[in-house]
Amino acid sequence: MLPCSWGLWRSAIHTLKTFRASPSARGLCIPTRAVCDAETIFALSSGHGRCGVAVVRVSGPASSMVLRNMAGLTQALPPPRTALLRRITDPQSKELLDRGLVLWFKGPHSFTGEDSAEFHIHGGPAVITAVLQALGSLEGVRPAEAGEFTRRAFHAGKLGLTEVEGLGDLIHAETEAQRRQALRQMDGELGRLYQDWSYRLKRCLAHVEAFIDFSEDELIEDGVLNQVDSSVRQLETEIERHLKDERRGERLRTGVQVVIAGATNAGKSSLLNTLCQRPAAIVSPIAGTTRDIVETSLDIGGFPVLLSDTAGLRDSSDSVEREGVRRARQRVEQADLTLVVVDSTQLPPDPQLVAAFLQEHLSTVLPSPEAGMTAASDRVLLVLNKSDLVPEEQRERTEGELRERPGLPPACFLSCSTSTGLEDFLTVLQSRVKTLCGDPLSGAPSLTQARHRAHLQQSVQALNQYHQYRDQDLALAAEGVRLALTHLGRITGRVGAEEILDIIFRDFCIGK
């Protein structure tokens, strides 16, 4: 090894200062291990309202004092993570508040990484209020702010930002598929993917910085930049593939936008009421009853759906109805899946003419092809309502004719009044919703947040800057890699100049 030289330290200091002074580095998330707040906080961690058991959590340096005073522990604290039945009293008046379980968590082996305690008490509002008031009377203890326990866990390196977001999604999950996706993200799969990309980018940046500072001294082996070129190209490919997910993870997280559209009196509101099994929309033989958007949330096969009923599409002299039609068309343009409802009694008696009739009808309901949706789009389902009013022989011949027309989206005969065909329609709808969301347990972890997508897109743009300036100005090329690393760091919350310096020292035998 070569002896340590001033050039080495000059390069290290240059890299550190450059990274910290870079505009892209400003506003980075907090490092992995930050100094935790010295205050002790408490809050009700279980849900509000009457329940059998409520959990009150305490975290911070005074947690042991709180546990001793509230649970009357004059000697040693209970063993960590061991439940102990105690009388819980007011530390000021010594009044008995409740009998419940207390648990002690010694830091750093706790959710927040700090000393923590939990009180498992009866879930009556009066009991909860009394215990919280007693905790608030202790010196140096205050109520927690929203999300403060999780924030402290992040500061302590217990959770990355993606895991924090997964925890939030798990708490708010309403369907089985949402639970699975959130649990997978909270388990750290998405964070590990981004951390791997960050690590590889740090290596690329360290190698480029080292080449800039040490290549003239012949301390860098040949081919270093070629290796960086290959790594950057591979990373670009992987990130772009990750971005090409058709927003399945985001759609699963927020719900699939399913819009019911069609002409007046086709049975759109009846379909909404049938699917949500309640009279959510007014049903009337008078055309144009629905004028605004009527929305309801559904769980279809474990996947979240936001179902919207819209105004019937027709020309009208009524200004209010015209506004309803405008909103309906706007909602169809934004839809993930459109259910085009058609009155079966309006179909041509000759089954061979039905396909052309439906094709023409779809052109009046769906946006233009330039808007990204066509009659043959996989984001459209035809619902041929009022099938009970069509002769069975005609219906069967029409079904056979439509099956042989691949240019049309799937068509389902349905009667909202008798529920005939409802089961088959739900099977097709569930299959289409599942395709739009994907399987949250298979393949690579999905993008779930719009902010992840924005930062990843900016990372790809920054890596393009590396290629653009690679042969012109290596410093500007390095800035592209640094920007890409910064955007990944804003997703995970963990990136720092010191890590880049570590790689410079480890990967190159420069000094000792």
Short mmCIF file of C-alpha atoms in Angstrom, two decimals, residues 271-510:
data_model
loop_
_atom_site.label_atom_id
_atom_site.label_comp_id
_atom_site.label_asym_id
_atom_site.label_seq_id
_atom_site.Cartn_x
_atom_site.Cartn_y
_atom_site.Cartn_z
CA LEU A 271 -76.25 -1.32 -11.08
CA LEU A 272 -74.64 0.85 -8.39
CA ASN A 273 -77.32 -0.13 -5.88
CA THR A 274 -77.01 -3.80 -6.82
CA LEU A 275 -73.24 -3.82 -6.35
CA CYS A 276 -73.21 -1.98 -3.02
CA GLN A 277 -76.42 -3.75 -1.85
CA ARG A 278 -78.10 -0.59 -0.62
CA PRO A 279 -80.10 2.28 -2.18
CA ALA A 280 -77.08 4.57 -2.64
CA ALA A 281 -78.53 6.28 -5.73
CA ILE A 282 -82.07 7.31 -6.65
CA VAL A 283 -83.67 5.03 -9.25
CA SER A 284 -86.44 6.59 -11.33
CA PRO A 285 -88.04 6.03 -14.75
CA ILE A 286 -87.55 9.75 -15.35
CA ALA A 287 -84.52 10.27 -17.58
CA GLY A 288 -81.74 12.42 -16.17
CA THR A 289 -82.37 11.73 -12.47
CA THR A 290 -78.66 11.38 -11.66
CA ARG A 291 -76.86 14.65 -12.26
CA ASP A 292 -73.85 14.59 -9.96
CA ILE A 293 -71.29 11.87 -9.22
CA VAL A 294 -72.46 9.30 -6.65
CA GLU A 295 -69.53 7.41 -5.10
CA THR A 296 -69.25 4.41 -2.84
CA SER A 297 -66.34 2.22 -1.69
CA LEU A 298 -66.48 -1.54 -2.21
CA ASP A 299 -64.39 -4.60 -1.47
CA ILE A 300 -64.46 -6.81 -4.57
CA GLY A 301 -62.61 -10.08 -4.10
CA GLY A 302 -60.31 -8.49 -1.51
CA PHE A 303 -59.42 -5.52 -3.73
CA PRO A 304 -60.50 -1.93 -3.01
CA VAL A 305 -62.82 -0.28 -5.51
CA LEU A 306 -64.19 3.26 -5.63
CA LEU A 307 -67.39 2.91 -7.65
CA SER A 308 -68.89 6.02 -9.26
CA ASP A 309 -72.33 6.43 -10.80
CA THR A 310 -72.53 9.24 -13.36
CA ALA A 311 -75.14 11.27 -15.20
CA GLY A 312 -76.67 9.78 -18.34
CA LEU A 313 -74.88 10.89 -21.47
CA ARG A 314 -77.17 12.88 -23.76
CA ASP A 315 -77.63 16.37 -25.17
CA SER A 316 -79.72 18.57 -22.92
CA SER A 317 -80.86 22.17 -22.72
CA ASP A 318 -80.79 22.02 -18.92
CA SER A 319 -77.60 23.74 -17.69
CA VAL A 320 -77.43 21.58 -14.55
CA GLU A 321 -77.73 18.35 -16.53
CA ARG A 322 -75.11 19.57 -19.01
CA GLU A 323 -72.72 20.10 -16.11
CA GLY A 324 -73.48 16.57 -14.89
CA VAL A 325 -72.70 15.18 -18.36
CA ARG A 326 -69.43 17.13 -18.44
CA ARG A 327 -68.42 15.69 -15.06
CA ALA A 328 -69.39 12.21 -16.21
CA ARG A 329 -67.15 12.43 -19.28
CA GLN A 330 -64.31 13.80 -17.18
CA ARG A 331 -64.66 10.92 -14.72
CA VAL A 332 -64.61 8.36 -17.56
CA GLU A 333 -61.33 9.85 -18.80
CA GLN A 334 -59.82 9.37 -15.31
CA ALA A 335 -61.26 5.87 -14.75
CA ASP A 336 -59.19 2.74 -14.32
CA LEU A 337 -62.18 0.69 -15.46
CA THR A 338 -65.41 1.85 -17.13
CA LEU A 339 -68.64 -0.14 -16.93
CA VAL A 340 -70.62 0.91 -20.01
CA VAL A 341 -74.26 0.11 -19.27
CA VAL A 342 -76.56 -0.57 -22.23
CA ASP A 343 -80.32 -1.15 -22.20
CA SER A 344 -80.68 -4.65 -23.73
CA THR A 345 -84.12 -3.82 -25.04
CA GLN A 346 -82.52 -1.23 -27.33
CA LEU A 347 -80.29 -3.80 -29.05
CA PRO A 348 -81.12 -4.73 -32.70
CA PRO A 349 -83.30 -7.86 -32.95
CA ASP A 350 -80.83 -9.34 -35.43
CA PRO A 351 -77.83 -10.59 -33.39
CA GLN A 352 -75.50 -10.01 -36.33
CA LEU A 353 -76.13 -6.28 -36.07
CA VAL A 354 -75.50 -6.05 -32.32
CA ALA A 355 -71.71 -5.79 -32.54
CA ALA A 356 -71.84 -2.80 -34.88
CA PHE A 357 -74.51 -1.18 -32.68
CA LEU A 358 -72.35 -1.58 -29.56
CA GLN A 359 -69.25 -0.34 -31.37
CA GLU A 360 -71.10 2.83 -32.32
CA HIS A 361 -72.50 3.22 -28.81
CA LEU A 362 -69.06 2.89 -27.24
CA SER A 363 -67.72 5.66 -29.44
CA THR A 364 -70.26 8.03 -27.87
CA VAL A 365 -69.38 7.02 -24.29
CA LEU A 366 -65.61 6.57 -24.28
CA PRO A 367 -63.02 9.29 -24.84
CA SER A 368 -61.29 9.58 -28.19
CA PRO A 369 -58.43 7.13 -28.93
CA GLU A 370 -55.99 10.01 -28.36
CA ALA A 371 -57.06 10.00 -24.70
CA GLY A 372 -55.78 6.45 -24.34
CA MET A 373 -59.06 4.51 -24.32
CA THR A 374 -60.75 2.69 -27.19
CA ALA A 375 -63.71 0.36 -27.49
CA ALA A 376 -61.39 -2.64 -27.39
CA SER A 377 -59.54 -1.35 -24.33
CA ASP A 378 -58.95 -3.77 -21.48
CA ARG A 379 -60.25 -1.02 -19.20
CA VAL A 380 -63.84 -1.36 -20.42
CA LEU A 381 -66.66 -3.80 -19.63
CA LEU A 382 -70.02 -3.86 -21.39
CA VAL A 383 -73.01 -4.42 -19.09
CA LEU A 384 -76.13 -5.35 -21.09
CA ASN A 385 -78.77 -4.56 -18.47
CA LYS A 386 -82.50 -5.45 -18.38
CA SER A 387 -81.74 -8.85 -19.89
CA ASP A 388 -84.91 -10.24 -18.29
CA LEU A 389 -86.89 -8.20 -20.84
CA VAL A 390 -85.14 -9.85 -23.81
CA PRO A 391 -86.37 -13.22 -25.14
CA GLU A 392 -84.05 -16.02 -24.02
CA GLU A 393 -83.42 -17.28 -27.57
CA GLN A 394 -82.42 -13.82 -28.77
CA ARG A 395 -80.15 -13.33 -25.76
CA GLU A 396 -78.36 -16.64 -26.33
CA ARG A 397 -77.83 -15.92 -30.03
CA THR A 398 -76.52 -12.45 -29.20
CA GLU A 399 -74.10 -13.86 -26.61
CA GLY A 400 -72.73 -16.32 -29.16
CA GLU A 401 -72.34 -13.57 -31.74
CA LEU A 402 -70.48 -11.27 -29.33
CA ARG A 403 -68.07 -14.02 -28.27
CA GLU A 404 -66.85 -14.22 -31.87
CA ARG A 405 -66.16 -10.47 -32.09
CA PRO A 406 -62.70 -9.87 -30.58
CA GLY A 407 -62.82 -6.12 -31.32
CA LEU A 408 -65.30 -5.54 -28.49
CA PRO A 409 -64.67 -5.54 -24.73
CA PRO A 410 -66.26 -8.36 -22.71
CA ALA A 411 -70.07 -8.15 -22.58
CA CYS A 412 -72.17 -9.43 -19.69
CA PHE A 413 -75.95 -9.83 -19.79
CA LEU A 414 -77.42 -8.75 -16.47
CA SER A 415 -80.76 -7.96 -14.88
CA CYS A 416 -80.47 -5.64 -11.89
CA SER A 417 -84.12 -6.24 -11.00
CA THR A 418 -83.87 -10.06 -10.84
CA SER A 419 -80.07 -10.41 -10.28
CA THR A 420 -79.90 -12.80 -13.26
CA GLY A 421 -76.32 -12.91 -14.53
CA LEU A 422 -74.99 -11.07 -11.49
CA GLU A 423 -72.65 -13.86 -10.42
CA ASP A 424 -71.06 -14.15 -13.87
CA PHE A 425 -70.67 -10.37 -14.07
CA LEU A 426 -69.00 -10.22 -10.63
CA THR A 427 -66.56 -12.95 -11.69
CA VAL A 428 -65.53 -10.94 -14.76
CA LEU A 429 -65.36 -7.70 -12.74
CA GLN A 430 -63.25 -9.29 -10.02
CA SER A 431 -60.85 -10.73 -12.59
CA ARG A 432 -60.44 -7.34 -14.26
CA VAL A 433 -59.87 -5.54 -10.92
CA LYS A 434 -57.29 -8.14 -9.90
CA THR A 435 -55.46 -7.64 -13.19
CA LEU A 436 -55.40 -3.87 -12.63
CA CYS A 437 -53.96 -4.27 -9.12
CA GLY A 438 -51.75 -7.32 -9.60
CA ASP A 439 -50.87 -9.89 -6.96
CA PRO A 440 -49.28 -8.08 -4.00
CA LEU A 441 -47.43 -11.22 -2.92
CA SER A 442 -45.79 -12.20 -6.20
CA GLY A 443 -42.89 -10.72 -8.10
CA ALA A 444 -40.85 -7.70 -7.10
CA PRO A 445 -42.36 -5.32 -4.51
CA SER A 446 -44.67 -2.75 -6.09
CA LEU A 447 -44.47 1.01 -6.15
CA THR A 448 -47.07 2.24 -3.69
CA GLN A 449 -46.49 5.97 -3.35
CA ALA A 450 -46.65 8.78 -5.89
CA ARG A 451 -43.61 10.36 -4.23
CA HIS A 452 -41.57 7.19 -4.86
CA ARG A 453 -42.46 7.35 -8.54
CA ALA A 454 -41.52 11.03 -8.80
CA HIS A 455 -38.11 10.52 -7.17
CA LEU A 456 -37.37 7.41 -9.25
CA GLN A 457 -38.22 9.25 -12.45
CA GLN A 458 -35.88 12.05 -11.39
CA SER A 459 -33.19 9.48 -10.61
CA VAL A 460 -33.42 8.12 -14.16
CA GLN A 461 -33.14 11.66 -15.55
CA ALA A 462 -30.08 12.27 -13.40
CA LEU A 463 -28.41 9.08 -14.63
CA ASN A 464 -29.04 10.27 -18.18
CA GLN A 465 -27.01 13.33 -17.21
CA TYR A 466 -24.11 11.04 -16.38
CA HIS A 467 -24.15 9.58 -19.88
CA GLN A 468 -24.56 13.03 -21.42
CA TYR A 469 -21.45 14.48 -19.76
CA ARG A 470 -19.36 11.32 -19.36
CA ASP A 471 -16.92 12.20 -22.14
CA GLN A 472 -17.17 16.00 -21.81
CA ASP A 473 -16.99 16.91 -18.13
CA LEU A 474 -16.55 14.13 -15.58
CA ALA A 475 -17.43 16.45 -12.70
CA LEU A 476 -20.85 17.16 -14.23
CA ALA A 477 -21.28 13.46 -14.93
CA ALA A 478 -20.54 12.73 -11.26
CA GLU A 479 -23.15 15.33 -10.30
CA GLY A 480 -25.71 13.31 -12.25
CA VAL A 481 -24.92 10.20 -10.20
CA ARG A 482 -25.04 12.30 -7.03
CA LEU A 483 -28.48 13.66 -7.94
CA ALA A 484 -29.75 10.14 -8.62
CA LEU A 485 -28.42 9.02 -5.23
CA THR A 486 -30.05 11.99 -3.53
CA HIS A 487 -33.47 11.17 -4.96
CA LEU A 488 -33.17 7.56 -3.84
CA GLY A 489 -32.11 8.83 -0.42
CA ARG A 490 -35.25 10.92 -0.23
CA ILE A 491 -37.29 7.76 -0.68
CA THR A 492 -35.48 5.72 1.98
CA GLY A 493 -34.43 8.64 4.21
CA ARG A 494 -30.87 7.33 4.45
CA VAL A 495 -27.94 8.68 2.48
CA GLY A 496 -24.88 10.59 3.53
CA ALA A 497 -21.51 11.78 2.26
CA GLU A 498 -19.67 9.74 4.91
CA GLU A 499 -20.86 6.51 3.26
CA ILE A 500 -19.33 7.59 -0.04
CA LEU A 501 -16.03 8.34 1.69
CA ASP A 502 -16.09 4.89 3.30
CA ILE A 503 -16.30 3.31 -0.16
CA ILE A 504 -13.46 5.46 -1.48
CA PHE A 505 -11.20 4.28 1.35
CA ARG A 506 -12.33 0.65 1.20
CA ASP A 507 -12.37 0.01 -2.55
CA PHE A 508 -9.05 1.70 -3.36
CA CYS A 509 -5.77 0.97 -1.62
CA ILE A 510 -4.87 4.63 -1.28
#
